[in-house]
Short mmCIF file of C-alpha atoms in Angstrom, two decimals:
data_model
loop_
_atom_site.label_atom_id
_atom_site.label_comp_id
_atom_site.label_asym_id
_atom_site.label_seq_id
_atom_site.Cartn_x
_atom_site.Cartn_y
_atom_site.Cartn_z
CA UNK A 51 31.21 0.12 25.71
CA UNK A 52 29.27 -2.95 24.73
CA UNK A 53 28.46 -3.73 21.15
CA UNK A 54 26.00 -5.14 19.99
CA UNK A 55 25.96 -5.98 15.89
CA UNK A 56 24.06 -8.02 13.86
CA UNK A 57 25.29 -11.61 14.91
CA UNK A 58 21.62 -13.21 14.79
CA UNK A 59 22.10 -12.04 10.94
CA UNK A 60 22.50 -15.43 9.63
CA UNK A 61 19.71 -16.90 12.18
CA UNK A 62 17.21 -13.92 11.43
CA UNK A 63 17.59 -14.26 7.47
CA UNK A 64 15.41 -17.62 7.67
CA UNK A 65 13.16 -16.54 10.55
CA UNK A 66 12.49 -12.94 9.83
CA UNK A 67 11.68 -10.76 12.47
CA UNK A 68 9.30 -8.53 10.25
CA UNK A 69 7.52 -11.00 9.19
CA UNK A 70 7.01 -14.89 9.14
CA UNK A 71 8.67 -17.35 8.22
CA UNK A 72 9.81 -17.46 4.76
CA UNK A 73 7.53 -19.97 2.85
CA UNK A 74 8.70 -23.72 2.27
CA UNK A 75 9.93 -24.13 -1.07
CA UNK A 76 7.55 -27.10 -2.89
CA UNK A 77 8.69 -30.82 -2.77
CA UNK A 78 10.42 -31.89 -5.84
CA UNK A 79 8.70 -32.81 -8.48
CA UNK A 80 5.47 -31.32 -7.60
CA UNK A 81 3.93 -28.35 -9.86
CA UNK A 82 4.34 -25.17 -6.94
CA UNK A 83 0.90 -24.23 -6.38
CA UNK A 84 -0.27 -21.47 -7.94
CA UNK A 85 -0.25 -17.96 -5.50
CA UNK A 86 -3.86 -16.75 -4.58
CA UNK A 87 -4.54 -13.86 -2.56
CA UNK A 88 -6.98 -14.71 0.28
CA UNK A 89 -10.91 -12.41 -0.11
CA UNK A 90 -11.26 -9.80 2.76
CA UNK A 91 -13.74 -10.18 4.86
CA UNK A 92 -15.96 -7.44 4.64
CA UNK A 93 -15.34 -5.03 7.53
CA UNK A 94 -18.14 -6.09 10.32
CA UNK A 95 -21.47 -3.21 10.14
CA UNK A 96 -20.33 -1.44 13.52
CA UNK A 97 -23.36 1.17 14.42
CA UNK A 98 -22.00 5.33 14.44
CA UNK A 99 -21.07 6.68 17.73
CA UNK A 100 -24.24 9.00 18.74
CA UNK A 101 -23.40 12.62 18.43
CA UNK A 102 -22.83 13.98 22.06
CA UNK A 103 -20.40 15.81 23.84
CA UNK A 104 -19.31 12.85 25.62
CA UNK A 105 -18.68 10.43 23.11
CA UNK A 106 -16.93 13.74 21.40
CA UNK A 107 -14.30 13.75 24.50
CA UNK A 108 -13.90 10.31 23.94
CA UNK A 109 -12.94 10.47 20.67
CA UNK A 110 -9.96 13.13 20.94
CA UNK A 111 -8.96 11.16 24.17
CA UNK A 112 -8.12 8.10 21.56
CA UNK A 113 -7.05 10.27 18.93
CA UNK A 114 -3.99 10.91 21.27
CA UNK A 115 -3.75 7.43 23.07
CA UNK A 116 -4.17 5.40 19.67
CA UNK A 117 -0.60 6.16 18.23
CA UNK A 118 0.72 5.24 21.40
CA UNK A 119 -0.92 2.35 21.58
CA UNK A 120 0.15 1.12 18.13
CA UNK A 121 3.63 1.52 18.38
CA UNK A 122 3.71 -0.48 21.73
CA UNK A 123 1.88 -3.36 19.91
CA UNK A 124 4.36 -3.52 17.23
CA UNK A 125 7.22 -3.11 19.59
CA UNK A 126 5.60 -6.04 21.58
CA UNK A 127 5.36 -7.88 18.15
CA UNK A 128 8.47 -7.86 16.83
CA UNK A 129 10.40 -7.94 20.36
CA UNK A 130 8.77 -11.73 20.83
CA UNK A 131 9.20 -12.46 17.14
CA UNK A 132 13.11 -11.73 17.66
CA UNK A 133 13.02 -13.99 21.26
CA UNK A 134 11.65 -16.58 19.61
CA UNK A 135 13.99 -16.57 16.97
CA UNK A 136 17.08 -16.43 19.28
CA UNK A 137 17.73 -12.93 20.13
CA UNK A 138 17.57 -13.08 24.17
CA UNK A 139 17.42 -9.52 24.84
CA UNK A 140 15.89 -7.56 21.50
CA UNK A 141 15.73 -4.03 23.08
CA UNK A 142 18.35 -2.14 22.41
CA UNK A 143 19.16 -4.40 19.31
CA UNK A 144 19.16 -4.33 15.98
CA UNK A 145 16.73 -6.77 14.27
CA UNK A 146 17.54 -6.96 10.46
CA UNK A 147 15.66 -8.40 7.69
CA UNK A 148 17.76 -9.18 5.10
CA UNK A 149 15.25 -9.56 2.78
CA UNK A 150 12.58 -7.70 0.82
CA UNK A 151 8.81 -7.67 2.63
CA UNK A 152 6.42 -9.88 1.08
CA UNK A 153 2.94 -11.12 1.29
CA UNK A 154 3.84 -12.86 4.82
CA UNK A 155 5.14 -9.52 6.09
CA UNK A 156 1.84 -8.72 8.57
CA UNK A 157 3.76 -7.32 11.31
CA UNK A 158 3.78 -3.34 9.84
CA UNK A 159 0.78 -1.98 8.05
CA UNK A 160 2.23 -0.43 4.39
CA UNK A 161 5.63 -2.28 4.04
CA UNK A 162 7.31 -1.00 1.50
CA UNK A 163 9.10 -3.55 -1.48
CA UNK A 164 12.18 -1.33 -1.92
CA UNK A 165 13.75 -1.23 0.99
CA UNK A 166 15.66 -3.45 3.64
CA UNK A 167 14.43 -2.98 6.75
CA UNK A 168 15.98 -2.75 10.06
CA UNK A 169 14.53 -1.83 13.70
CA UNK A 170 15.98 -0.32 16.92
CA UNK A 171 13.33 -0.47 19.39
CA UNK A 172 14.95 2.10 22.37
CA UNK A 173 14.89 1.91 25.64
CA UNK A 174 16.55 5.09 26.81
CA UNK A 175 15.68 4.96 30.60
CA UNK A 176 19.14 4.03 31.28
CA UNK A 177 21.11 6.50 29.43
CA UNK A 178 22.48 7.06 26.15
CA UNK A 179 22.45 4.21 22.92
CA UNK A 180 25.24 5.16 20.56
CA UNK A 181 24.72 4.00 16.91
CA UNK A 182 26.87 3.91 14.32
CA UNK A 183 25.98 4.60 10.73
CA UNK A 184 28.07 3.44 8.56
CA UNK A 185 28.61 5.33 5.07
CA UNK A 186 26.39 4.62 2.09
CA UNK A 187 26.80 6.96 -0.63
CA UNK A 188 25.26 6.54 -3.44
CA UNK A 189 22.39 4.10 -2.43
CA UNK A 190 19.43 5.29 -0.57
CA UNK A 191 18.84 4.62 3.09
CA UNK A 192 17.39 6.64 6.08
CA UNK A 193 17.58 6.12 9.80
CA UNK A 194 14.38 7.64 11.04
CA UNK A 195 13.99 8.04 14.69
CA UNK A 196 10.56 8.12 16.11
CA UNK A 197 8.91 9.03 19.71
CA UNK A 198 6.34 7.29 21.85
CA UNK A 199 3.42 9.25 19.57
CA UNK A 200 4.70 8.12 15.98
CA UNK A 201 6.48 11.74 15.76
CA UNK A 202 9.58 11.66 13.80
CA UNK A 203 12.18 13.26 15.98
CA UNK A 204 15.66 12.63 13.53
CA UNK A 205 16.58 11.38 10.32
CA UNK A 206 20.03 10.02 9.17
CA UNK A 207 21.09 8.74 6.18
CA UNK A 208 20.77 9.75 2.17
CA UNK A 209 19.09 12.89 3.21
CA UNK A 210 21.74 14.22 5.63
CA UNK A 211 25.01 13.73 3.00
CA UNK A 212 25.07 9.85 3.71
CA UNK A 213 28.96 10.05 5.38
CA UNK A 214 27.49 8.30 8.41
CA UNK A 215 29.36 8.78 11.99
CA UNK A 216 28.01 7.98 15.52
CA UNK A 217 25.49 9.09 17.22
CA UNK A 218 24.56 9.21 21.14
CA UNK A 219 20.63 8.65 21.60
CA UNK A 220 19.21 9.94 24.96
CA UNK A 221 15.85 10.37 26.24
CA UNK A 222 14.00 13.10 27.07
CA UNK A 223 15.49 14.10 30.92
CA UNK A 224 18.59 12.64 30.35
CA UNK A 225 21.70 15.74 31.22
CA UNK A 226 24.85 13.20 31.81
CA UNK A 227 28.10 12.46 29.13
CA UNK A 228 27.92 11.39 26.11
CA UNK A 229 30.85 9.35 24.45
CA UNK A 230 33.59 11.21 23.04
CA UNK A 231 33.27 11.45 18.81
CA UNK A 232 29.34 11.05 19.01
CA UNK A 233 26.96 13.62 17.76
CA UNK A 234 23.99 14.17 20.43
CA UNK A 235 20.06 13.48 19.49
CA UNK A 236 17.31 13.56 21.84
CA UNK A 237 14.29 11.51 21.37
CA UNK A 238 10.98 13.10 23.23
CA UNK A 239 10.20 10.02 24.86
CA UNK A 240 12.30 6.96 26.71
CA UNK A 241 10.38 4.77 24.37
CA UNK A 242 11.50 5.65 20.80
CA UNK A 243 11.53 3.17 17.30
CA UNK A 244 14.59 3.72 14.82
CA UNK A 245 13.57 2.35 11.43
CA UNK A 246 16.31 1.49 9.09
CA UNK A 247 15.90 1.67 5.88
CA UNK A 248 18.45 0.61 2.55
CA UNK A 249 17.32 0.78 -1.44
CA UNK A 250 17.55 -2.47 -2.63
CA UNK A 251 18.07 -1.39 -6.45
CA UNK A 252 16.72 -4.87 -7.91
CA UNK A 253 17.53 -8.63 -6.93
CA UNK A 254 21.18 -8.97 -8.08
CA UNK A 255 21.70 -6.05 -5.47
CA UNK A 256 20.38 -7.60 -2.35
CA UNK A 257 23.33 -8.87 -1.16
CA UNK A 258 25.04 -5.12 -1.15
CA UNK A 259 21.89 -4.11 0.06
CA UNK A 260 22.79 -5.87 3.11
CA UNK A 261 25.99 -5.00 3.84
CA UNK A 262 24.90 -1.85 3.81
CA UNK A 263 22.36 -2.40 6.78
CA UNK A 264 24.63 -4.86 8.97
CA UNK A 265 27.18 -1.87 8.93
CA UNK A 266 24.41 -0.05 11.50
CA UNK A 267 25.97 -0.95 14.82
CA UNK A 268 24.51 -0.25 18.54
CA UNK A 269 26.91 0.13 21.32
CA UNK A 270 25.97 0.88 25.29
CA UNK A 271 27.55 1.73 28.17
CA UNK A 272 29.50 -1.39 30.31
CA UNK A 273 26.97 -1.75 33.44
CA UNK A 274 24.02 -0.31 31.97
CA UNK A 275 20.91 -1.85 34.11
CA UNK A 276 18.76 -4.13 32.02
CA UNK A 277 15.60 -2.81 29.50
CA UNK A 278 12.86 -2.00 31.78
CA UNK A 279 10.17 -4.83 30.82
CA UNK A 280 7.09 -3.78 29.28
CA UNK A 281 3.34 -5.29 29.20
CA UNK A 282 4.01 -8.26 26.65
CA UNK A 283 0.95 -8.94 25.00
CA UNK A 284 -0.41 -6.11 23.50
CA UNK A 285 -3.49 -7.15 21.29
CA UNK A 286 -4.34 -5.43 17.69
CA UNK A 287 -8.04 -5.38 19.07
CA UNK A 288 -8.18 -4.63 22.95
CA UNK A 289 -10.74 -3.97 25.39
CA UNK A 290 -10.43 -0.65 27.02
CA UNK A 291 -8.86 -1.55 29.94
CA UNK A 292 -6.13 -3.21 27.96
CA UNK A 293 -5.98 -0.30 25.53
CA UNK A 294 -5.59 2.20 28.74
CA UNK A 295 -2.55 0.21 30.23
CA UNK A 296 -0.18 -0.34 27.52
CA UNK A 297 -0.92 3.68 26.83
CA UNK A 298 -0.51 4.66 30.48
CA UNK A 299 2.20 2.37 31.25
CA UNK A 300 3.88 4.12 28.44
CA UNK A 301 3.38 7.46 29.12
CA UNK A 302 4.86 7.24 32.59
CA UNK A 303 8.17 5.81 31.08
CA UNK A 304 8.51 9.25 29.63
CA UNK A 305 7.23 11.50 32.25
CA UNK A 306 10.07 13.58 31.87
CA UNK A 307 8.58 14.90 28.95
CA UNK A 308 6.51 17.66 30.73
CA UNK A 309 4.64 19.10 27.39
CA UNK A 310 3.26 15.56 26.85
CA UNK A 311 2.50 15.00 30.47
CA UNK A 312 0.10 17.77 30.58
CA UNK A 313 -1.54 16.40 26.66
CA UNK A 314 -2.24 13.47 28.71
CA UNK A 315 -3.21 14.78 31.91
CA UNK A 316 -5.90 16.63 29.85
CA UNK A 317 -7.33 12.94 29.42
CA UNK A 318 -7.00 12.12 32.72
CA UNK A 319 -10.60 12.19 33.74
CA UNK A 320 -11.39 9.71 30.56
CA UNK A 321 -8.37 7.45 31.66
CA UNK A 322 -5.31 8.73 30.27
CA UNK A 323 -2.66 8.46 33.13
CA UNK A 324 -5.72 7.10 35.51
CA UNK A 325 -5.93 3.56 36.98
CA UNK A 326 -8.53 1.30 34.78
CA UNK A 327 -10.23 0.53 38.63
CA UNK A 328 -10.34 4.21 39.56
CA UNK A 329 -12.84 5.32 36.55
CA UNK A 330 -16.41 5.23 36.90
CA UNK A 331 -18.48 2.11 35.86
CA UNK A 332 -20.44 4.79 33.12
CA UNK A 333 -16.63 5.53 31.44
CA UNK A 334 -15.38 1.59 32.04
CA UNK A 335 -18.72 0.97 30.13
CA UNK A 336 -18.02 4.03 27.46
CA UNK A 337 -14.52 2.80 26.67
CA UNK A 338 -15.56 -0.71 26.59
CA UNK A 339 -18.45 -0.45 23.59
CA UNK A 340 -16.69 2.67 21.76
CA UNK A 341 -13.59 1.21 21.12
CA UNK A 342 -14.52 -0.65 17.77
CA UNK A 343 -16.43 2.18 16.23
CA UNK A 344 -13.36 4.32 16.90
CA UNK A 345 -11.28 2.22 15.38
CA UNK A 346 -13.23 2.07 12.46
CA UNK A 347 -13.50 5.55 11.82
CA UNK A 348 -9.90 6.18 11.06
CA UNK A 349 -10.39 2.60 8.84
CA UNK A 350 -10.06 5.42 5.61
CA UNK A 351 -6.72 6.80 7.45
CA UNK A 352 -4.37 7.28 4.25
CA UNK A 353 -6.79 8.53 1.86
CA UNK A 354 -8.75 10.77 4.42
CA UNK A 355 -5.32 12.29 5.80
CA UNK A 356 -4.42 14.25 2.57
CA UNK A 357 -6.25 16.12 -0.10
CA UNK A 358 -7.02 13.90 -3.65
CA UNK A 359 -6.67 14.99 -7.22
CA UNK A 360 -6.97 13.32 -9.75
CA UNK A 361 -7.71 10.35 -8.05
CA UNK A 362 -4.27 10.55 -5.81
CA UNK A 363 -4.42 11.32 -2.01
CA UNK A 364 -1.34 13.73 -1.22
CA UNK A 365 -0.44 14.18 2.18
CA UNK A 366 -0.97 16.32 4.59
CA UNK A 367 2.14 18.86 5.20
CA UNK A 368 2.23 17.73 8.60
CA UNK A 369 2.36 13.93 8.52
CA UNK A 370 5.57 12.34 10.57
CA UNK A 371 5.59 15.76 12.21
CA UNK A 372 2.15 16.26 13.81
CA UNK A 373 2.20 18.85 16.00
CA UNK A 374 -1.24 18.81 17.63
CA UNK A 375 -3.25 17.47 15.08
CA UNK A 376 -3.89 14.06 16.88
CA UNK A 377 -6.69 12.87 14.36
CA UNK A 378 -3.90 12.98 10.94
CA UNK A 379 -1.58 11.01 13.81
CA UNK A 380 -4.22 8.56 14.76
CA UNK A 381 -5.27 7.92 10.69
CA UNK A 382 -1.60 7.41 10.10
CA UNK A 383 -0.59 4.85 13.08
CA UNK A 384 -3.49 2.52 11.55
CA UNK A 385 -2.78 2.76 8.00
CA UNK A 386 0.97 3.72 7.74
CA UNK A 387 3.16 3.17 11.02
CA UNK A 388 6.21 4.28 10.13
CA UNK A 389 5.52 7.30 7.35
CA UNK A 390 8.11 9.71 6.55
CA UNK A 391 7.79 13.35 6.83
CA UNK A 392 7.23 14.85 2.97
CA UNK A 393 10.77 15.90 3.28
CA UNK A 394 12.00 12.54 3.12
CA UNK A 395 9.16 11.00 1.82
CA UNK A 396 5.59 11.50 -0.72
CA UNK A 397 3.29 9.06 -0.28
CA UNK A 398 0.53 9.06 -2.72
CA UNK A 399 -2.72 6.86 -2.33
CA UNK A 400 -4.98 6.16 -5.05
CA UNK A 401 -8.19 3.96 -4.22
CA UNK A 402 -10.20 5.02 -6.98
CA UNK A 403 -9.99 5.38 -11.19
CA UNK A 404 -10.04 8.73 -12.65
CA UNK A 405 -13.99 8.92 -12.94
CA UNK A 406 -14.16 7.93 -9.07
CA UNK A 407 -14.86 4.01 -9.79
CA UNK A 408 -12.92 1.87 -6.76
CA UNK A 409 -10.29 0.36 -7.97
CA UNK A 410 -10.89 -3.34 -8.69
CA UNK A 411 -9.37 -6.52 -9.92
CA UNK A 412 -12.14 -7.43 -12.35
CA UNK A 413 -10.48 -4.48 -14.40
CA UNK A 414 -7.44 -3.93 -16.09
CA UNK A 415 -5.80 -0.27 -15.24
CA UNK A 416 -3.19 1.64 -16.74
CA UNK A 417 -1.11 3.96 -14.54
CA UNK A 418 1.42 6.51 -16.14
CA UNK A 419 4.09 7.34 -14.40
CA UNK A 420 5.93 11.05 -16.14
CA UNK A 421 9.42 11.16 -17.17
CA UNK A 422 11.20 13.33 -14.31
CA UNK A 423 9.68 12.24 -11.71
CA UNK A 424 11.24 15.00 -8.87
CA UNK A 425 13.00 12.94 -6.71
CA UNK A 426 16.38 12.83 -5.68
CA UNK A 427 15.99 9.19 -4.58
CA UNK A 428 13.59 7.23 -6.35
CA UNK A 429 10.07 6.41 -7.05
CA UNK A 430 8.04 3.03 -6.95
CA UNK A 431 4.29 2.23 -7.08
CA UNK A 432 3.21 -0.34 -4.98
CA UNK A 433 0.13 -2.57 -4.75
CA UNK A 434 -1.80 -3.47 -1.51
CA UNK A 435 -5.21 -4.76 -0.23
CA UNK A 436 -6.41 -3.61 2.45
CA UNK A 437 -7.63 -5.87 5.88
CA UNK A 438 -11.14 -5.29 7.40
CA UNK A 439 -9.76 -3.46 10.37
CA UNK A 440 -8.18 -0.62 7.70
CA UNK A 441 -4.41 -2.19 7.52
CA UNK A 442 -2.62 -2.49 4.43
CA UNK A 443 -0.30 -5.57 3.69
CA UNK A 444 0.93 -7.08 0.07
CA UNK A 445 -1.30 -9.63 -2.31
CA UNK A 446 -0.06 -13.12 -3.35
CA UNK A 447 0.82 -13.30 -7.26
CA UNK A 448 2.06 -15.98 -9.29
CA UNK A 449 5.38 -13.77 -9.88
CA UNK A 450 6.18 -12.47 -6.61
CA UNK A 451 6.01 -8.96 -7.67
CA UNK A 452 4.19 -6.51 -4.86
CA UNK A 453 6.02 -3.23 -6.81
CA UNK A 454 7.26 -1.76 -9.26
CA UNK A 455 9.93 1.30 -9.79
CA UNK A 456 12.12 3.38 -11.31
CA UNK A 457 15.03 0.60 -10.08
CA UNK A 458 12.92 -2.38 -11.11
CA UNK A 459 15.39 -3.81 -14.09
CA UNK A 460 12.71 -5.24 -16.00
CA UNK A 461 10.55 -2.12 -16.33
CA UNK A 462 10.59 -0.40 -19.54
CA UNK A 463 10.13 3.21 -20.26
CA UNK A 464 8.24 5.04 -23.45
CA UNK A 465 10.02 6.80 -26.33
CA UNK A 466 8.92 9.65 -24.23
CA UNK A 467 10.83 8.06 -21.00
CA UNK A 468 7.09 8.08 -18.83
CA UNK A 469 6.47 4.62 -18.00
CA UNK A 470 2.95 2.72 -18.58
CA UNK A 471 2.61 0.29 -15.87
CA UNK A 472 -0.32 -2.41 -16.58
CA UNK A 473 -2.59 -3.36 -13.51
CA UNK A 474 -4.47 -6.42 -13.17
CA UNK A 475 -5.49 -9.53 -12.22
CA UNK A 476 -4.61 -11.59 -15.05
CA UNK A 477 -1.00 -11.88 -16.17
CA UNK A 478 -0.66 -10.31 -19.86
CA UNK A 479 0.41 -11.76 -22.67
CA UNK A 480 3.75 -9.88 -24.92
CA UNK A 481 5.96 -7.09 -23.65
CA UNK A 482 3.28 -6.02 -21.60
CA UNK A 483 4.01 -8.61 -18.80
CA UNK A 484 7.09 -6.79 -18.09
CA UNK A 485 5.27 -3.52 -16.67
CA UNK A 486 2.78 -6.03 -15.41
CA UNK A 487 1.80 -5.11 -11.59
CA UNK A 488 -0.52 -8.09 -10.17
CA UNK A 489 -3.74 -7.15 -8.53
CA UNK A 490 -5.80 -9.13 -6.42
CA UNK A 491 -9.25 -10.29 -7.48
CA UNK A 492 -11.61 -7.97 -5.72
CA UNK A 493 -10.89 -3.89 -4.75
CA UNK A 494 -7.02 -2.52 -4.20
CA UNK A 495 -5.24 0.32 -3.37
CA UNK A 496 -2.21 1.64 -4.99
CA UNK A 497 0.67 3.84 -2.54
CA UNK A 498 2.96 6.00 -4.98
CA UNK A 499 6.20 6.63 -3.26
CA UNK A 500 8.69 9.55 -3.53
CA UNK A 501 11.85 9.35 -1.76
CA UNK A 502 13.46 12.77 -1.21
CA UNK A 503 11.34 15.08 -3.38
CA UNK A 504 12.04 17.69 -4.99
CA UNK A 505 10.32 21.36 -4.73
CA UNK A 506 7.93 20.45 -7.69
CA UNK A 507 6.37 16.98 -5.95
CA UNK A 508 6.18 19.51 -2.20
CA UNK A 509 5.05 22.73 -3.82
CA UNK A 510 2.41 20.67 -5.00
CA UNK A 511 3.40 21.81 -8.88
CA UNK A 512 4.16 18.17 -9.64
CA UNK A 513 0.88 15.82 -10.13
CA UNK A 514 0.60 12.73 -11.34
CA UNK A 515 -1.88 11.54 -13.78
CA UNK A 516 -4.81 9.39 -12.85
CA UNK A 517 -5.55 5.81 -13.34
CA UNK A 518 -7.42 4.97 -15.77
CA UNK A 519 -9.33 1.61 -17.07
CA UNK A 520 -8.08 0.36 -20.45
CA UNK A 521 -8.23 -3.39 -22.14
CA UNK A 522 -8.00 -6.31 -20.25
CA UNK A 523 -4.65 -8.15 -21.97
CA UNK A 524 -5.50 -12.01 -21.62
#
């Protein structure tokens, strides 16, 4: 077996391959500019799709190619950001980043500020990818494994005891061996994404953080052929020919997995599975001036993909396992690639105050957070503005603070043990600056996160209170 570990570590810590480059420190003797958070364009006025049966077949057709699609693109992103920083062959590799996402991080919408991250993208054409999970008791961290469509298919880690082991990968119509001492789990498609994930419990912990996630090993077979190459540009706004084959292209790497065959072959007269040159001019045409109105309609994804009270989306019981519902799959891939299943996971979305007023920088917010929060992990609330095409990513702020949680050190807690966390623009003056959470200048979004949750949080007995507007603190 050939192993491959994290050797670029070193290389991949100044260049990361989540994100950009880490920023330049300022020259000496020079005041460090001040962070400002750049105003989002206002999403362009994109005319409704006319109500016809047509345009309605359309519709579902992307519902089920758009996940695809999304995962491909950041696969293609990240695979050139890792060749360019030195990693010849990134498939079958794991690409760390051995530090916490920031406001450069623009490669995944919704990063979270907790976690280290690490990605596997899989290529499982060619038989079986053992990885190794090393042991991490006592500190969060998840391997979640998921298919071509953005399903989650396994999760190691925290949840499953943390003792770690190894595990053989295959794909979908894969019956050979499997090493000896490996446990067996089948992805659904060839093409699968394994997101790493380690608690970083506050900055004095980073550096255990990532020994923790350069314990995660890959190892493959002596001889294995060579990662079948992929289309390598993969745009975040195609046309529809584009869109159609990086999808189709995709699909027929996993044609061994029948039940999604036949999902797609139900497309196949809208161009799912069907060459771009062998549709009709009228469905060339329809794909061609749909596309951005599509896209736009799932702009809303996180909120619309849950029910809201009190102000906080909660998510739908089937996100990160979808089943058929290709619309909640679709909403997700564009505003949170990568979401957990509620087992492992709550994510909470609030883009509104408690009497329905967006949320908004030229305010100052106060967001209570209970004592006993049900978790068996931990909980953090985390601060995003979101891009004109509906993706999420962090705001500069003159502290470098994107989040906030129950492992944050500085955060203090009420005689009660809730916590009052102070949102806005303007950094506070006194004590307050310590449960301080930056906003940006014009409207926000705040993503509550609960890892492992208890019965209360999925029983849906466990609600948090809303935010609420209070004094601006100069």
């Amino acid at each position: 077996m050939r192993h491959i570990n994290l050797i670029m570590a070193a290389l991949l810590l100044s260049t990361s391959v989540t994100g950009t480059a880490a920023p330049a420190r300022p020259a000496a003797k020079k005041a460090a500019a001040r962070p400002v958070s750049k105003p989002v364009a206002a999403p362009a006025k994109i005319a409704p799709l006319p109500d016809t049966e047509e345009v309605a077949a359309l519709r579902r057709a992307f519902h089920f190619a758009f996940p695809i699609y999304e995962i491909m693109r950041t696969r293609s992103l990240q695979l050139a950001q890792a060749r360019a920083a030195g990693v010849p062959e990134p498939v079958n590799f794991i690409l760390p980043r051995l530090k916490l996402a920031d406001a450069t991080s623009r490669d995944v919408t919704t990063p979270n500020n907790d976690t280290l991250y690490g990605s596997l993208w899989l290529d499982l054409a060619a038989g079986p990818v053992v990885v190794t999970v090393p042991p991490g008791a006592g500190r969060y961290h998840s391997a979640a494994l998921y298919s071509l469509t953005t399903d989650v298919t396994s999760i190691i880690g925290s949840r499953t005891g943390g003792d770690g082991g190894r595990y053989a990968i295959v794909g979908p119509g894969y019956n050979g061996p499997v090493p000896a001492g490996t446990q067996t789990i089948r992805s659904t498609t060839n093409d699968a994404w394994l997101l790493v994930r380690v608690l970083v419990k506050g900055p004095d912990d980073l550096k255990a953080a990532g020994e923790l996630l350069q314990g995660f090993d890959v190892a493959l077979a002596d001889g294995r052929a060579a990662p079948v190459p992929t289309i390598a540009t993969v745009p975040p706004a195609p046309d529809g020919k584009t869109f159609l084959a990086v999808v189709n292209e995709a699909l027929a790497r996993s044609a061994a997995n029948s039940a999604l065959a036949v999902k797609a072959n139900g497309f196949g007269t809208l161009g799912v599975g069907t060459d771009w040159e062998a549709l009709s001019p009228e469905t060339r045409a329809l794909w061609t001036r749909s596309l951005p109105a599509l896209r736009a309609e799932l702009r809303n994804g996180l909120v619309e993909a849950g029910t809201t009270t009190d102000g906080w989306s909660y998510p739908d019981f089937a996100i990160g396992e979808y089943g058929d519902n290709d619309l909640l799959r679709a909403r997700v891939a564009l505003g949170g690639l990568g979401a957990l299943p509620r087992v492992e996971a709550m994510y909470l979305t609030a883009r509104a105050d408690k009497d329905g007023a967006p949320l908004d920088g030229s305010k100052a917010y106060s967001v209570t957070i209970p004592r006993g929060v049900p978790t068996g992990a931990f909980w953090s609330v985390t601060m995003y503005q979101q891009e004109a095409d509906g993706r999420l990513f962090f705001v500069p702020n003159e502290i470098g603070r994107f989040a906030v949680s129950d492992q944050s050190p500085q955060l203090r807690s009420n005689r009660d043990g809730s916590y009052e966390i102070f949102v806005q623009a303007s950094k506070p003056s006194g004590e307050r600056v310590v449960n301080w959470l930056p906003a940006p200048k014009g409207k926000f979004i705040l993503v509550f996160r609960g890892y492992l949750p208890r019965a209360p949080f999925l029983d849906g007995s466990f609600r948090l209170p809303p935010v609420v507007t209070s004094e601006l603190i100069p």
